[in-house]
Coordinates of C-alpha atoms and ligand atoms in Angstrom, one line a residue:
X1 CA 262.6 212.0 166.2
X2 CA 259.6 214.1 166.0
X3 CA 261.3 216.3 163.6
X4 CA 261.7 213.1 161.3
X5 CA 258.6 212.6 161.8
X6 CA 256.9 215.3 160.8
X7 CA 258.9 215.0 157.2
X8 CA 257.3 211.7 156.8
X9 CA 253.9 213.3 157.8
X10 CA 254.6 216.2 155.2
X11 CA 255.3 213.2 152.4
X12 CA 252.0 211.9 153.2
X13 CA 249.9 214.9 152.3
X14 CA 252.0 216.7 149.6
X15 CA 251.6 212.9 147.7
X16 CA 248.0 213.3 148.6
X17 CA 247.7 216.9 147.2
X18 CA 248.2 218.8 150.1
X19 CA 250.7 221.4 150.2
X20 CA 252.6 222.4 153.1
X21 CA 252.6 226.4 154.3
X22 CA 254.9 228.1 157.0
X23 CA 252.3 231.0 157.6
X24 CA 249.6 229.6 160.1
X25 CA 247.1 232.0 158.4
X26 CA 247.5 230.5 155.0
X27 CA 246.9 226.9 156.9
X28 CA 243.3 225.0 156.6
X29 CA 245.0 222.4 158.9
X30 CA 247.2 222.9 161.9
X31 CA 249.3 219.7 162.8
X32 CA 250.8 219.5 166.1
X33 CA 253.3 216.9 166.7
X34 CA 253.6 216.5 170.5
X35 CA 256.2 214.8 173.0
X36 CA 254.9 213.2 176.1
X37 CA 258.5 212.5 177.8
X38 CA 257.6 215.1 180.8
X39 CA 254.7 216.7 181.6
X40 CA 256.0 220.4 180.6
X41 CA 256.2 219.0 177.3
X42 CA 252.4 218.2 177.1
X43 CA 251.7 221.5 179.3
X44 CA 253.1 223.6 176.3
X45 CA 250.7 221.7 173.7
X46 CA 247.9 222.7 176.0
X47 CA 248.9 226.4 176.0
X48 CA 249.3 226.4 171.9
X49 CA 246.1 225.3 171.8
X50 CA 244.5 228.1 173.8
X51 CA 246.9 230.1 171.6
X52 CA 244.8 228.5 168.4
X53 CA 241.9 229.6 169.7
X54 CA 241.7 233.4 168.5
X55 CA 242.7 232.5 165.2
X56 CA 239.9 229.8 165.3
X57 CA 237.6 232.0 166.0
X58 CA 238.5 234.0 163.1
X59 CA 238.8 231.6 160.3
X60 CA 236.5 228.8 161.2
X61 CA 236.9 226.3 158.7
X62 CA 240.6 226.0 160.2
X63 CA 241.1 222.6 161.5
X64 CA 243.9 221.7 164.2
X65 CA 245.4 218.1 164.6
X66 CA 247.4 216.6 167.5
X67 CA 250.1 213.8 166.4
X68 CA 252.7 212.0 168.1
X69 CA 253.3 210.8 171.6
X70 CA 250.4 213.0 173.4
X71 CA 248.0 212.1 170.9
X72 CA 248.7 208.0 171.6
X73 CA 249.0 208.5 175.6
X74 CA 245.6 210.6 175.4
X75 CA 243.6 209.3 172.5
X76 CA 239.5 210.1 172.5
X77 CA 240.4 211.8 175.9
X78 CA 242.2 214.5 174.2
X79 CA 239.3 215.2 171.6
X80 CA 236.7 215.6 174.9
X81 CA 239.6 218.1 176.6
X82 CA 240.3 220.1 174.3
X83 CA 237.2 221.1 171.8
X84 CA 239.2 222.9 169.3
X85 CA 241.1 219.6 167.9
X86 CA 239.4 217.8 165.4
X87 CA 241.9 215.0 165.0
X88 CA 244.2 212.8 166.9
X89 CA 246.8 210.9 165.4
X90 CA 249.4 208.3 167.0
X91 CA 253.1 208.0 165.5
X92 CA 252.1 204.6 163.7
X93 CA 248.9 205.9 162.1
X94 CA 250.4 208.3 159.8
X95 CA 249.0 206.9 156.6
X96 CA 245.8 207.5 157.8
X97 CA 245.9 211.2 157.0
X98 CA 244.7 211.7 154.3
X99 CA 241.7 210.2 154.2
X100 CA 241.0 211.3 158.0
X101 CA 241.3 215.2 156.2
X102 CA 238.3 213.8 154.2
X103 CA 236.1 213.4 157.1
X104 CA 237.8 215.7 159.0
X105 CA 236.4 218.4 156.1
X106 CA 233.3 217.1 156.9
X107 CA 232.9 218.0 160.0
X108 CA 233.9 214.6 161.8
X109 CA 236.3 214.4 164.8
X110 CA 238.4 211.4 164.8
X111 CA 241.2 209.4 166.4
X112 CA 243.3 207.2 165.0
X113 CA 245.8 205.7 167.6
X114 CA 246.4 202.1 166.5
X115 CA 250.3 201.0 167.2
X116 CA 251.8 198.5 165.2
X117 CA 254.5 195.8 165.2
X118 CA 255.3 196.6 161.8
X119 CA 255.3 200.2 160.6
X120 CA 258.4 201.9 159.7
X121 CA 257.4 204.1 156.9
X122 CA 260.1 202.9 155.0
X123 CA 259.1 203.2 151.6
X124 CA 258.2 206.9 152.5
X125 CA 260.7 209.6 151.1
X126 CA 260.2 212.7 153.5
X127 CA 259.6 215.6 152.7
X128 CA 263.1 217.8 154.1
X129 CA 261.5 220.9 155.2
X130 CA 263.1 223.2 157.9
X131 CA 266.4 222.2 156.7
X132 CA 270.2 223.6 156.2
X133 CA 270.4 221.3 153.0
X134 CA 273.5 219.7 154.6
X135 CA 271.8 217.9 157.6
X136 CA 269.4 215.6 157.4
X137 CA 267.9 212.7 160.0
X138 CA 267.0 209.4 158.7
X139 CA 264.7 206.7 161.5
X140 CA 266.2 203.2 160.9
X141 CA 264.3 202.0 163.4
X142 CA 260.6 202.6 165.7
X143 CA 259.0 202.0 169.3
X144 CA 261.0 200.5 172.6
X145 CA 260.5 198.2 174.7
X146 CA 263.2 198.8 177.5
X147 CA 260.4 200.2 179.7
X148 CA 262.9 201.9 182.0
X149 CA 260.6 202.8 185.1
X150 CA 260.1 206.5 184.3
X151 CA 259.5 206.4 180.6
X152 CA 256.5 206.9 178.8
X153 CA 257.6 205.7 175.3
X154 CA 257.0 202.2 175.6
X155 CA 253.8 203.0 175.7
X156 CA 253.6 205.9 173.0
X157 CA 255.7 204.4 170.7
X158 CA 254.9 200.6 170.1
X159 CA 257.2 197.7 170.1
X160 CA 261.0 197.8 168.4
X161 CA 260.9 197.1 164.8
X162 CA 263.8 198.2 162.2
X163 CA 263.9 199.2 159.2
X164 CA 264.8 197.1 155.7
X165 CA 268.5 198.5 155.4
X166 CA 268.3 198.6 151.9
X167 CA 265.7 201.5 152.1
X168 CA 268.1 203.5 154.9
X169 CA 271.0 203.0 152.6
X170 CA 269.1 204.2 149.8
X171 CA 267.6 207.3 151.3
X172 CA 271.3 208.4 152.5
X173 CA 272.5 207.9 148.5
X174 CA 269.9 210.2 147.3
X175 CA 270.4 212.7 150.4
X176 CA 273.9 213.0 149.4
X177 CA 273.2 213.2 145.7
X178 CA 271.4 216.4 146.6
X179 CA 274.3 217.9 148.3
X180 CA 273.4 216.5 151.6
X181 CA 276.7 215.9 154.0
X182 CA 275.7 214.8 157.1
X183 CA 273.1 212.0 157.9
X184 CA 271.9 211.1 161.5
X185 CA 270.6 207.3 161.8
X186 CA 267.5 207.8 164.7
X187 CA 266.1 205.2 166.9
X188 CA 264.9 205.2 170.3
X189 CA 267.9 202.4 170.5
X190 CA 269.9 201.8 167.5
X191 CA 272.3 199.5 168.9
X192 CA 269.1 197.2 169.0
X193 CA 268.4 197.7 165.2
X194 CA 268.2 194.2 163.2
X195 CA 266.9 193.5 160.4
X196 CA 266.3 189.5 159.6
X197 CA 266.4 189.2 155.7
X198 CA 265.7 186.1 155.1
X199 CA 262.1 186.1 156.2
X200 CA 261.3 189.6 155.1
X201 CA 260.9 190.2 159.0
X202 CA 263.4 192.1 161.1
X203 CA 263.6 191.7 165.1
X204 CA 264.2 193.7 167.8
X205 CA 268.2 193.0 169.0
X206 CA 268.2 194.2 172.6
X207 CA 269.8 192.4 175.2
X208 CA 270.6 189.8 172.5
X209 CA 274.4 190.3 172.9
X210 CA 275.4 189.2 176.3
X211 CA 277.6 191.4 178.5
X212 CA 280.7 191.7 177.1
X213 CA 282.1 191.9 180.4
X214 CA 281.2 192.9 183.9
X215 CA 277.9 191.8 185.5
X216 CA 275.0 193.2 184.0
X217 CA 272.6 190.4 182.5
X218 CA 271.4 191.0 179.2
X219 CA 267.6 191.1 178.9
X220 CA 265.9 187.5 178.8
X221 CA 262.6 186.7 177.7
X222 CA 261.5 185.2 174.3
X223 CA 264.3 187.5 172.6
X224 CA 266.6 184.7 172.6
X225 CA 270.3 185.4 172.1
X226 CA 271.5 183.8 168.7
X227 CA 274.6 183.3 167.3
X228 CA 275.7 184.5 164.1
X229 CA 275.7 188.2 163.8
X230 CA 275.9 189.9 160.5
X231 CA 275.6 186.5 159.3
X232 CA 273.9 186.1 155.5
X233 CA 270.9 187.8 155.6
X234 CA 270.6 189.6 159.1
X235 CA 272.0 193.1 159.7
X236 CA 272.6 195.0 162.9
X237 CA 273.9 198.1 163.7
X238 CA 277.8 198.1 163.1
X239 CA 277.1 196.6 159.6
X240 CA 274.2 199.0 158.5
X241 CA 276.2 202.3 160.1
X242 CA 279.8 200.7 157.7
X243 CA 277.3 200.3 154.9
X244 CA 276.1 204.0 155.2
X245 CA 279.4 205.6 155.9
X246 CA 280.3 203.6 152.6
X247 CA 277.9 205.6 150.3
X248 CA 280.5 208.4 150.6
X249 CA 283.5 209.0 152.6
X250 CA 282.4 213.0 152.2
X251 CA 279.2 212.1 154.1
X252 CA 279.5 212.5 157.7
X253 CA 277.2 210.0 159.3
X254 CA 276.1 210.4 163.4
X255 CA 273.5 208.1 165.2
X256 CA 271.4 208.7 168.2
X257 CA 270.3 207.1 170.8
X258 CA 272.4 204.4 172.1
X259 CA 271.2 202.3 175.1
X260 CA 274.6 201.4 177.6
X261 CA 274.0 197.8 177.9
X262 CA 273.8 197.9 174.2
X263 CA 276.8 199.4 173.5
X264 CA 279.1 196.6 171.9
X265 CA 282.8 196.7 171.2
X266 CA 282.0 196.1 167.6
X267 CA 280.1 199.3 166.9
X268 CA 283.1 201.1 168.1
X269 CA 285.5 199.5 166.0
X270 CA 283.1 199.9 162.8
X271 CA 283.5 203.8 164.5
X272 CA 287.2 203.7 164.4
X273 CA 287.4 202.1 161.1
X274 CA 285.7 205.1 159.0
X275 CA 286.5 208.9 158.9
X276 CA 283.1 209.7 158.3
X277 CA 281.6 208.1 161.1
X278 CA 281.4 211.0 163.6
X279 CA 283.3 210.6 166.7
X280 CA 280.6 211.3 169.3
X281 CA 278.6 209.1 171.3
X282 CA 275.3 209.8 173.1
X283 CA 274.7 207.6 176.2
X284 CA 272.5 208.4 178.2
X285 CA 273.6 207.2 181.9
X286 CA 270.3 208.5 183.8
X287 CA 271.4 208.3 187.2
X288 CA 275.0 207.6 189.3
X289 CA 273.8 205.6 191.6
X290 CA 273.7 201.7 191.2
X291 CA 270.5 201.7 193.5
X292 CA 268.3 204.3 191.3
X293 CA 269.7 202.8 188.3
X294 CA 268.5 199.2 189.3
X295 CA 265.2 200.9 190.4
X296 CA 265.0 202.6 186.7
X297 CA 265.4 199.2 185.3
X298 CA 268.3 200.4 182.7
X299 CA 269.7 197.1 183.4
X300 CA 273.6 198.3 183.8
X301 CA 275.5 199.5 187.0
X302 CA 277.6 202.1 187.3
X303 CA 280.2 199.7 186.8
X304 CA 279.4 198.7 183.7
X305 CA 279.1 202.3 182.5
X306 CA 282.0 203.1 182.8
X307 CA 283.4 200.3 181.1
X308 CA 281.5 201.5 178.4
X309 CA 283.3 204.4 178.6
X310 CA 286.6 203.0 179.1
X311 CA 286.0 201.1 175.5
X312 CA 285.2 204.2 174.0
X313 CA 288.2 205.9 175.5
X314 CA 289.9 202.3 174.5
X315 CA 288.9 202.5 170.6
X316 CA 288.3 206.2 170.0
X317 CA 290.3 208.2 171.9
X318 CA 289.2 211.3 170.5
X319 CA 285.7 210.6 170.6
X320 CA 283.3 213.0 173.0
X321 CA 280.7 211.6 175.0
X322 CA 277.6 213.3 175.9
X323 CA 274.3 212.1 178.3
X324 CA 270.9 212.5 179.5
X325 CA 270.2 212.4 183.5
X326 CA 267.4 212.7 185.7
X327 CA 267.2 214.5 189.0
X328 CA 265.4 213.4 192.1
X329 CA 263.4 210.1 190.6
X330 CA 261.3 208.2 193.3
X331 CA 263.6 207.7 196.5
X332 CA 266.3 209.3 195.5
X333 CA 268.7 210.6 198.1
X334 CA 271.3 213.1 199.0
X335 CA 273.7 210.2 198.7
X336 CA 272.1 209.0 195.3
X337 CA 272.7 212.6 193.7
X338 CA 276.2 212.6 195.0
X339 CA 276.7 209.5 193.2
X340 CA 275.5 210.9 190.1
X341 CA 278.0 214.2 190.4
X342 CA 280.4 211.9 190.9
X343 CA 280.0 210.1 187.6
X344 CA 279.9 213.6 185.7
X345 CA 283.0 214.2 187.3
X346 CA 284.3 210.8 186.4
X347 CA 283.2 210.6 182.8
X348 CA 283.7 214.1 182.2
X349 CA 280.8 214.4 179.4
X350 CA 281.0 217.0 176.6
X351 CA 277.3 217.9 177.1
X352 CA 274.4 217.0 178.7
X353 CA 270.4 216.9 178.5
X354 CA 269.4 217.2 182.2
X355 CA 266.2 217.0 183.7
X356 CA 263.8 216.7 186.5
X357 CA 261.8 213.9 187.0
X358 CA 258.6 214.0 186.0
X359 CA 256.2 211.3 186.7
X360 CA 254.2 210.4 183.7
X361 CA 250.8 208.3 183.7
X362 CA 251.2 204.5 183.4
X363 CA 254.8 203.6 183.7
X364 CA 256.2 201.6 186.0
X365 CA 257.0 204.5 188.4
X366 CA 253.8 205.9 188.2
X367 CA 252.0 202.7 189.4
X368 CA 254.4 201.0 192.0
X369 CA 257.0 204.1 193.4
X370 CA 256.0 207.2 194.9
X371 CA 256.9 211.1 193.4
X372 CA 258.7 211.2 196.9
X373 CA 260.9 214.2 196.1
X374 CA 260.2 217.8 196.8
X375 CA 260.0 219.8 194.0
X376 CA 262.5 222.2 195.6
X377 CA 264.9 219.5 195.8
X378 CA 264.8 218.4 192.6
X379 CA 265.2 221.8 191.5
X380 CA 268.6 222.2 193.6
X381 CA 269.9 219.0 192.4
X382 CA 269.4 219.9 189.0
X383 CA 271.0 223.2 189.6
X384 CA 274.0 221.6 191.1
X385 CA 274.1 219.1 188.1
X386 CA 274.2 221.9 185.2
X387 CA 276.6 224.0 187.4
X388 CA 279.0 220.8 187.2
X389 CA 278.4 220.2 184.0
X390 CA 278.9 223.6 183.1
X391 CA 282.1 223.8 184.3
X392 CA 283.4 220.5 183.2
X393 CA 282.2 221.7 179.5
X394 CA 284.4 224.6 179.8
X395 CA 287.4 223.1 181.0
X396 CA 287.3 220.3 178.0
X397 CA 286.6 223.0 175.6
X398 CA 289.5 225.2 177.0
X399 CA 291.7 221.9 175.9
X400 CA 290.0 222.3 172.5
X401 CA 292.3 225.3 171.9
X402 CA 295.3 225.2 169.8
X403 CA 294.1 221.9 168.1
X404 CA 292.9 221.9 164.1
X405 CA 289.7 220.2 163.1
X406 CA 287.7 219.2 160.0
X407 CA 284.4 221.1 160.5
X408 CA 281.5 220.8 157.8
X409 CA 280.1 224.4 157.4
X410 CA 276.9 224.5 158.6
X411 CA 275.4 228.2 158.1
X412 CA 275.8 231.9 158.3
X413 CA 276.9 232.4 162.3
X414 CA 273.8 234.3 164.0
X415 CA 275.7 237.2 165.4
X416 CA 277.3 238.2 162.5
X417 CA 276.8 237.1 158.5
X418 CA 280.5 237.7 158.5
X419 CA 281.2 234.2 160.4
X420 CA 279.8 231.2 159.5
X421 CA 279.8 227.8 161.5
X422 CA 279.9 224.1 161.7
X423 CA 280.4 221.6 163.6
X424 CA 283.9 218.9 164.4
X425 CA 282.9 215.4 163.9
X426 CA 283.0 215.3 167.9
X427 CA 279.3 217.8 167.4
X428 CA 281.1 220.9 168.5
X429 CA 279.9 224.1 167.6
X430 CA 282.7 226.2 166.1
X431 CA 282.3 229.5 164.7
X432 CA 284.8 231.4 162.4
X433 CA 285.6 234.3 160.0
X434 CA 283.9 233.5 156.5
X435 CA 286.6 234.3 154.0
X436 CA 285.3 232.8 150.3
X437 CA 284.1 229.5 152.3
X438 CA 280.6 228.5 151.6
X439 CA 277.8 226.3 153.7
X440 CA 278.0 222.8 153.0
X441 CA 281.8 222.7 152.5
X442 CA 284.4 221.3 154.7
X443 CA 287.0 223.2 155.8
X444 CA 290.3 222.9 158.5
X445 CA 289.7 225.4 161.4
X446 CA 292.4 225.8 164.6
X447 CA 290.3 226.5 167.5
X448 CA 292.0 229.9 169.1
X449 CA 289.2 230.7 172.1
X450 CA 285.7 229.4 173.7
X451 CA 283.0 228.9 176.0
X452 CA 281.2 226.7 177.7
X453 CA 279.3 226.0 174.4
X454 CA 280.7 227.2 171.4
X455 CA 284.6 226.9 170.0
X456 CA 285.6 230.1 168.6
X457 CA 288.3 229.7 165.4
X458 CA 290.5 230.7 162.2
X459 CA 290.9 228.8 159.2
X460 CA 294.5 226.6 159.5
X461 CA 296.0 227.3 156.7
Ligands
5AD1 N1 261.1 212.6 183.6 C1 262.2 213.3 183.3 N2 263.0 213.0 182.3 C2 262.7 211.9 181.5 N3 263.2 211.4 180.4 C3 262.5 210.3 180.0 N4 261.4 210.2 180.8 C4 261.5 211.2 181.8 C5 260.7 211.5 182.9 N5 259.6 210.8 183.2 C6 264.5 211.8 179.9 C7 265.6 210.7 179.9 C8 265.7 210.3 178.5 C9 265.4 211.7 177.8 C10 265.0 211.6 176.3 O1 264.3 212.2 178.5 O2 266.8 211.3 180.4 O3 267.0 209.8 178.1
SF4_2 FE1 262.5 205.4 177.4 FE2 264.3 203.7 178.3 FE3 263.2 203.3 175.9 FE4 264.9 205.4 176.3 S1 265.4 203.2 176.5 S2 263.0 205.5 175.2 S3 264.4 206.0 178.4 S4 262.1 203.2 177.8

């Protein structure tokens, strides 16, 4: 997301005149764009800065920036802690920029941290830089308002709002136009993208469809559930992902992130419909334990994630699934975490994103539930997590082996420029001999050995 972000930044300021440099010591401005998800995150902006400082102290005219999530959680603070930033930026004041530079110049130190309920920068064509020229992201939708206990982006990130689907479907046509073959639709929750036509306004979906079974109640509140999905006018998710994989059935297209209680039946028969769309689903499950989860306020059970799963299983058989989790939030006990090890071992997940928990300023956690678990215990449960998960990743991969994908080449393999690599459309890493093949091209590859992480292969034919 960040990554997406910055391209829209870089848009900004090349259409302003501005041109963008890799080498820091041909830069007048530094721009930082910062996560706040955990507090490592932020600590590793702080030690950049110190970092800055020598080459500050050199060239003094340079000017350094903070955008993004730590800018909005910090604001003005941030300017008074750290006295080498001239300029704080949140995620929805991008358009700013350019005229903030101006003053900036001058000597002025600003912030700009206004969220909105509208911004989606979607008449802004990013600038791709730090790109394969095959893979590129494109943010259909902004902000979340799930406010799941631990999380900070409610609060960094503004309300839900989508993006106009004709821009989304636009930008992928000219992506692939340029050779691009892979497109990643980004939200914080895309199964909650909607985008009301009609009225020129588009509305956050969540908890709009009801469970489709099992006992989790969608989210109430003004967000009224309405009938008539997809009718004239209104798009959500399963329509705008078919009209995307439609601009090309040689365009792979992959989404992230889905919310479980979101997950409906009809994105994964739009899925199992089209070649294109990429059969692998990121769904973050958080915790095992119905207790923690209920605490987290995700709003599903344990239950109902694995009925989740069971309907991917159901529609896409060959589909992988991979998650994020948390170790040791508020309360959690022994019994908790073995419910969570229990659900990798149930759902056996292709990969995983697994942290500790890190309390973060403002949330719900932060003022009503204690950071009751020792650090040293959070670090075991961790540990015991990614050793699980590790094996679990093997053991699927060893059942890769034999079998013949479709892999869209991806780049020159790091270990050796005579093997290049892609990826399956299940987001496995396979690496191979090179032959006459060529980035950016498709090609059939039998898997023939692996490890926990990569597939190792030979072209099929
Ligand atoms: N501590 C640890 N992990 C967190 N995440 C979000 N907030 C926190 C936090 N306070 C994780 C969740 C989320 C992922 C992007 O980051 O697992 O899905
Ligand atoms: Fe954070 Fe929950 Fe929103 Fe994900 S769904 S961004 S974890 S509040």
């Amino acid at each position: 997301m960040n990554l997406a972000d910055s391209e829209i930044v870089g848009s900004i300021l090349t259409k302003s005149g501005y041109a963008l440099t890799r080498d820091i010591d041909a830069a007048d401005y530094i721009l930082i764009n910062t996560c706040a998800i955990r507090d490592n995150a932020e600590q590793r902006i702080r030690k950049r800065l110190r970092e800055l400082r020598a080459l500050q102290r050199q060239r003094q005219w340079v000017k350094v920036g903070i955008l993004g999530c730590m800018a909005e959680r910090l604001k003005q603070q941030l300017l008074e802690e750290e006295d080498n930033v001239s300029f704080i930026v949140g995620p929805d004041a991008y358009r700013k920029l350019p005229d903030m530079l101006a003053h900036v110049h001058d000597g002025e130190k600003m912030a700009e941290t206004l969220l909105s309920d509208v911004e989606t920068y979607a008449d802004i064509d990013p600038v791709r830089y730090d790109t394969n020229g095959i893979s590129a992201y494109i943010s259909i939708m902004r902000g979340c308002q799930n406010y799941c206990a631990y999380c900070v982006v409610p609060y960094t990130r503004g309300k839900e709002r989508s993006r106009d689907p004709e821009s989304i479907v636009r930008e992928a046509q000219e992506l692939f136009d340029k050779g691009f073959r892979e497109v990643t639709l980004l939200g914080q929750n895309v199964n909650s993208y909607r985008w009301e036509a009609e009225s020129g306004k588009q509305e956050a979906e969540s908890g709009k469809r009801k469970a489709e079974s099992g006992d989790v109640e969608a989210e109430s509140g003004e967000r009224k559930a309405e009938s008539g999905e997809g009718s004239v006018g209104s798009v959500g998710f399963p329509e705008l992902m078919e009209r995307v994989a439609e601009v090309s059935p040689l365009l792979r297209v992959r989404f992230a992130t889905s919310h479980p209680k979101d997950l409906s039946d009809e994105l994964l028969q739009v899925m199992a419909r089209h070649d294109n769309i990429c059969k692998c689903i990121h769904l973050p499950v958080q915790s095992g334990s119905e207790r923690i989860l209920k605490l987290m306020n995700r709003r599903y059970t344990p239950e109902w994630y694995l009925n989740r799963i069971e309907a991917i299983r159901h529609y896409l058989p060959d589909c992988s699934i991979t998650t994020d989790v948390i170790a040791g939030f508020c309360t959690e006990t022994e019994e908790d975490h073995q419910a969570t090890l229990e659900m990798f071992r149930k759902v056996r997940y292709d990969y995983a994103y697994m942290f500790k928990f890190s309390m973060r300023p403002n949330t719900y956690a932060a003022k009503h539930l204690q950071d009751d678990v020792p650090d040293d215990v959070k670090t075991r449960r961790l540990e015991e997590i990614i050793a699980l998960q590790g094996a679990i990743a093997l053991e699927n991969n060893q059942k890769e082996i034999g079998k013949v994908y479709e892999v869209l080449i991806e780049g020159v393999s790091h270990r050796s420029d005579q093997q290049l690599f892609g990826r399956n459309s299940q987001n496995k890493v396979i690496v191979f001999d090179r032959g006459t093949l060529q980035p950016g091209q498709y090609a059939r590859i039998r898997v023939t050995k692996c490890t926990s992480a990569t597939l190792i292969g030979e072209v099929a034919e």
